[in-house]
XYZ file of C-alpha atoms in Angstrom:
299
model
C 10.148 16.699 10.171
C 7.828 13.689 10.449
C 9.433 10.743 8.658
C 6.725 8.241 7.735
C 7.480 4.893 6.124
C 4.907 3.619 3.619
C 4.856 0.303 1.744
C 3.074 -0.448 -1.544
C 3.195 -3.522 -3.756
C 2.449 -3.348 -7.501
C 3.898 -4.152 -10.923
C 3.491 -2.814 -14.470
C -0.033 -4.236 -14.723
C -1.179 -2.140 -11.768
C 0.980 0.911 -12.448
C -1.786 3.466 -12.970
C -3.613 2.436 -9.798
C -0.396 2.412 -7.762
C 0.818 5.710 -9.214
C -2.538 7.368 -8.509
C -2.518 6.065 -4.930
C 0.997 7.438 -4.334
C 0.020 10.760 -5.927
C -2.943 11.115 -3.565
C -0.644 10.360 -0.628
C 1.892 13.002 -1.645
C -0.609 15.692 -2.651
C -2.073 15.614 0.860
C 1.213 15.576 2.774
C 1.752 18.462 5.176
C 4.898 20.586 4.877
C 6.594 18.836 7.796
C 5.797 15.302 6.533
C 8.407 13.295 4.654
C 7.253 10.013 3.105
C 9.796 7.243 2.672
C 8.021 4.928 0.219
C 8.918 1.300 -0.474
C 7.523 -0.605 -3.451
C 7.677 -4.398 -3.096
C 8.324 -6.247 -6.336
C 9.168 -9.689 -7.638
C 8.722 -8.813 -11.309
C 10.522 -5.516 -11.593
C 8.733 -2.445 -12.867
C 9.996 -1.515 -16.323
C 12.647 1.193 -16.600
C 10.151 3.349 -18.460
C 7.640 3.153 -15.620
C 10.325 3.768 -13.014
C 11.097 7.014 -14.866
C 7.513 8.094 -14.230
C 7.870 7.256 -10.550
C 11.137 9.189 -10.286
C 9.224 12.281 -11.358
C 7.267 12.028 -8.109
C 10.522 12.351 -6.159
C 11.319 15.557 -8.057
C 7.898 17.103 -7.492
C 7.174 16.064 -3.901
C 8.965 15.688 -0.576
C 9.609 11.950 -0.808
C 12.043 9.180 -1.616
C 10.922 5.952 -3.317
C 12.830 2.684 -2.964
C 12.301 -0.750 -4.530
C 12.478 -3.907 -2.438
C 13.005 -7.296 -4.089
C 10.708 -9.903 -2.551
C 12.149 -13.230 -1.439
C 9.258 -15.618 -1.778
C 8.482 -18.107 0.991
C 4.786 -18.945 0.798
C 2.916 -21.944 -0.520
C 0.789 -20.904 -3.517
C -0.861 -24.241 -4.266
C -3.926 -23.285 -2.205
C -4.474 -19.964 -3.987
C -7.605 -19.573 -6.095
C -7.185 -18.489 -9.708
C -8.239 -14.902 -9.006
C -5.467 -14.411 -6.417
C -1.802 -13.819 -7.180
C 1.112 -14.590 -4.897
C 1.652 -10.855 -4.394
C -1.164 -10.825 -1.823
C 1.296 -12.480 0.572
C 3.987 -9.809 0.225
C 2.607 -7.665 3.055
C 3.228 -10.589 5.420
C 6.955 -10.441 4.643
C 7.398 -6.733 5.358
C 9.059 -7.173 8.810
C 11.665 -9.433 7.172
C 12.156 -7.334 4.047
C 12.582 -4.125 6.068
C 14.692 -5.640 8.816
C 15.906 -2.296 10.199
C 12.459 -0.676 10.294
C 10.307 -0.794 13.443
C 6.968 0.438 12.076
C 5.373 1.010 8.657
C 2.040 1.710 7.048
C 1.122 -0.801 4.342
C -1.361 0.358 1.666
C -3.011 -1.604 -1.128
C -2.785 0.064 -4.536
C -6.561 0.366 -4.969
C -6.787 3.167 -2.402
C -6.906 6.948 -2.304
C -5.380 8.888 0.580
C -7.376 12.004 1.389
C -5.241 13.538 4.160
C -1.832 13.503 5.820
C -1.048 10.164 7.529
C 1.041 11.473 10.428
C -1.807 10.899 12.886
C -2.218 7.290 11.754
C 1.522 6.598 11.811
C 1.911 7.893 15.361
C -0.788 5.706 16.897
C 0.822 3.675 19.684
C 0.917 -0.008 18.712
C 3.789 -1.083 20.968
C 1.651 -3.852 22.485
C 0.082 -4.949 19.180
C 1.248 -6.643 15.980
C -0.922 -4.541 13.700
C -3.438 -1.745 13.654
C -6.274 -2.282 11.168
C -9.908 -1.485 10.416
C -12.657 -4.064 10.820
C -13.781 -5.443 7.471
C -17.087 -3.951 6.304
C -17.765 -6.517 3.592
C -17.026 -9.576 5.722
C -19.097 -8.178 8.563
C -22.062 -8.158 6.187
C -21.543 -11.305 4.104
C -18.941 -13.632 5.608
C -19.945 -14.003 9.246
C -20.644 -17.735 9.070
C -17.354 -18.481 7.306
C -15.341 -16.493 9.845
C -17.149 -18.052 12.778
C -17.236 -21.664 11.585
C -14.065 -22.003 9.497
C -11.673 -19.614 11.209
C -13.154 -19.927 14.708
C -12.929 -16.159 15.106
C -15.361 -13.434 16.130
C -16.763 -12.000 12.846
C -17.191 -8.605 14.493
C -13.429 -8.384 15.039
C -12.264 -9.560 11.599
C -10.017 -6.949 9.950
C -9.364 -5.889 6.359
C -5.735 -6.209 5.250
C -5.690 -3.365 2.699
C -4.522 -0.754 5.208
C -2.171 -1.912 7.960
C -0.158 -0.162 10.623
C 2.530 -2.798 11.186
C 4.694 -3.242 14.267
C 7.629 -4.824 12.426
C 9.808 -4.951 15.525
C 7.328 -6.960 17.587
C 6.558 -9.295 14.695
C 10.252 -10.096 14.319
C 10.672 -10.608 18.060
C 7.788 -13.109 18.123
C 8.762 -14.906 14.885
C 5.452 -14.153 13.199
C 6.821 -14.597 9.658
C 7.337 -18.315 10.310
C 3.756 -18.564 11.598
C 2.465 -16.782 8.492
C 4.352 -19.199 6.255
C 3.002 -22.197 8.167
C -0.566 -20.945 7.794
C -0.126 -20.520 4.022
C -0.343 -24.317 3.666
C -4.003 -24.083 4.628
C -6.735 -23.039 2.222
C -8.515 -19.773 3.047
C -11.203 -17.758 1.328
C -9.176 -14.555 1.694
C -5.634 -15.957 2.120
C -3.424 -13.129 3.411
C -6.294 -11.537 5.290
C -7.390 -14.722 7.033
C -3.792 -15.516 7.973
C -3.327 -12.069 9.515
C -6.572 -12.384 11.455
C -5.691 -15.846 12.796
C -2.049 -15.268 13.689
C -2.451 -11.737 15.070
C -5.732 -12.342 16.908
C -5.633 -10.774 20.365
C -2.818 -8.453 19.292
C -4.759 -6.290 16.814
C -5.509 -2.645 17.524
C -8.822 -1.785 15.850
C -8.495 1.550 14.077
C -11.071 4.212 13.358
C -12.876 3.142 10.146
C -12.015 6.495 8.533
C -8.644 4.891 7.718
C -10.151 2.214 5.441
C -13.612 2.985 4.095
C -15.660 1.785 1.132
C -19.051 3.458 0.825
C -20.524 0.462 -0.999
C -20.583 -1.398 2.319
C -21.451 1.476 4.632
C -23.860 -0.159 7.059
C -24.713 2.815 9.258
C -25.981 0.601 12.078
C -22.485 -0.891 12.419
C -20.844 2.387 13.506
C -21.180 4.826 16.369
C -22.315 8.358 15.593
C -18.756 9.569 16.181
C -17.349 7.027 13.721
C -19.995 7.912 11.142
C -19.145 11.565 11.500
C -15.485 10.769 10.722
C -16.399 8.461 7.846
C -18.640 10.944 6.119
C -16.890 14.236 6.848
C -13.273 13.269 7.484
C -12.516 10.078 5.512
C -8.757 9.562 5.378
C -8.338 6.482 3.159
C -10.816 5.210 0.566
C -10.332 1.570 -0.322
C -11.819 0.194 -3.536
C -11.855 -3.426 -2.423
C -13.933 -5.891 -4.381
C -14.481 -6.035 -8.130
C -15.912 -2.519 -8.589
C -12.754 -0.517 -9.266
C -12.906 3.232 -10.045
C -10.929 2.824 -13.278
C -13.763 0.658 -14.612
C -16.380 2.675 -16.508
C -19.389 1.294 -14.673
C -18.076 1.662 -11.142
C -20.913 0.952 -8.716
C -20.243 3.980 -6.557
C -20.071 7.307 -8.367
C -18.863 9.255 -5.342
C -15.888 7.031 -4.657
C -15.058 6.912 -8.367
C -15.000 10.694 -8.459
C -12.434 10.828 -5.677
C -10.152 8.489 -7.603
C -10.573 10.493 -10.803
C -9.665 13.693 -8.957
C -6.190 12.301 -8.181
C -5.833 10.337 -11.404
C -6.208 13.647 -13.228
C -2.965 14.782 -11.565
C -0.954 11.886 -13.041
C 0.867 11.853 -16.413
C -1.441 9.059 -17.598
C -4.581 11.179 -17.642
C -6.194 12.113 -20.958
C -9.297 14.259 -21.415
C -11.270 11.469 -23.062
C -10.753 9.351 -19.935
C -13.708 11.176 -18.396
C -15.868 9.488 -21.020
C -14.011 6.214 -20.510
C -14.395 6.148 -16.753
C -17.723 7.904 -16.310
C -18.934 11.340 -15.273
C -16.347 13.364 -13.380
C -17.587 15.546 -10.533
C -15.864 18.191 -8.493
C -15.330 16.409 -5.191
C -15.556 19.595 -3.126
C -18.984 20.453 -4.553
C -20.113 16.856 -4.188
C -19.180 16.707 -0.506
C -20.893 20.038 0.192
C -24.110 18.878 -1.449
C -24.196 15.717 0.653
C -23.382 17.255 4.023
C -26.984 18.128 4.900
C -28.132 14.609 3.981
C -25.362 13.023 6.029
C -26.104 15.190 9.062
C -29.765 14.231 8.922
C -28.970 10.513 8.616
C -26.571 10.610 11.574
C -29.025 12.569 13.703
C -31.753 9.999 13.072
C -29.619 7.068 14.283
């Protein structure tokens, strides 16, 4: 049995997104995969919503635990559109003091396959494994270069992280994260991770953190593009265009979210009207395969 430890962080306000993300994770688990899921919280989920989550334990091969967050970061530099919960991922090695390695996932994601392959990537010599940030590679190069003094081409997205908790604890990284929180950053937790972990980041295949809105085909190798388009493992709805918003900017990615949302107890038939046109994701992928193959061939 493959025991894989996964960490999420959400409250009642983000319940449907978090529940849908966990559902997608569990639906795609292989028979020999056991997910041990931790939900970080400062404001506890209501008892009613925890009842919903307990139903997942009954239906799937999983156990779900709640971890109370002890808060250590300076929030005075946070912009209004950020909440202090963005820092929680930085505390994971301290909160899970007996755990050596975890996968952290934002709640605005969909998992499209088993994560055993990702979990078993060797990161013994690295603090984290992560995917380079598509959006920042397109639009934030000058900020990363001039303000952070980092290579924009090696700036990672913090929404999907393979975390070497053991090494972080050994090198006292939590204290360094806390110290950096006193500085003002455009993307606080993400910039802190990039600065403190720089040189000790394993860059993962982009199939583990993909958003088609920012798919710059010239940025990837043909092999990476093939994985992104035919074998995407984790979709990440970063940015303001969320799939639970009616006018989501990307119909294909919205359809993937709706496919898993439909499996949750929150789904109602009229939600298809609310969220937009629902498509069968299998048919949709088949229709696009010929187009994708042609685009990759032409690169």
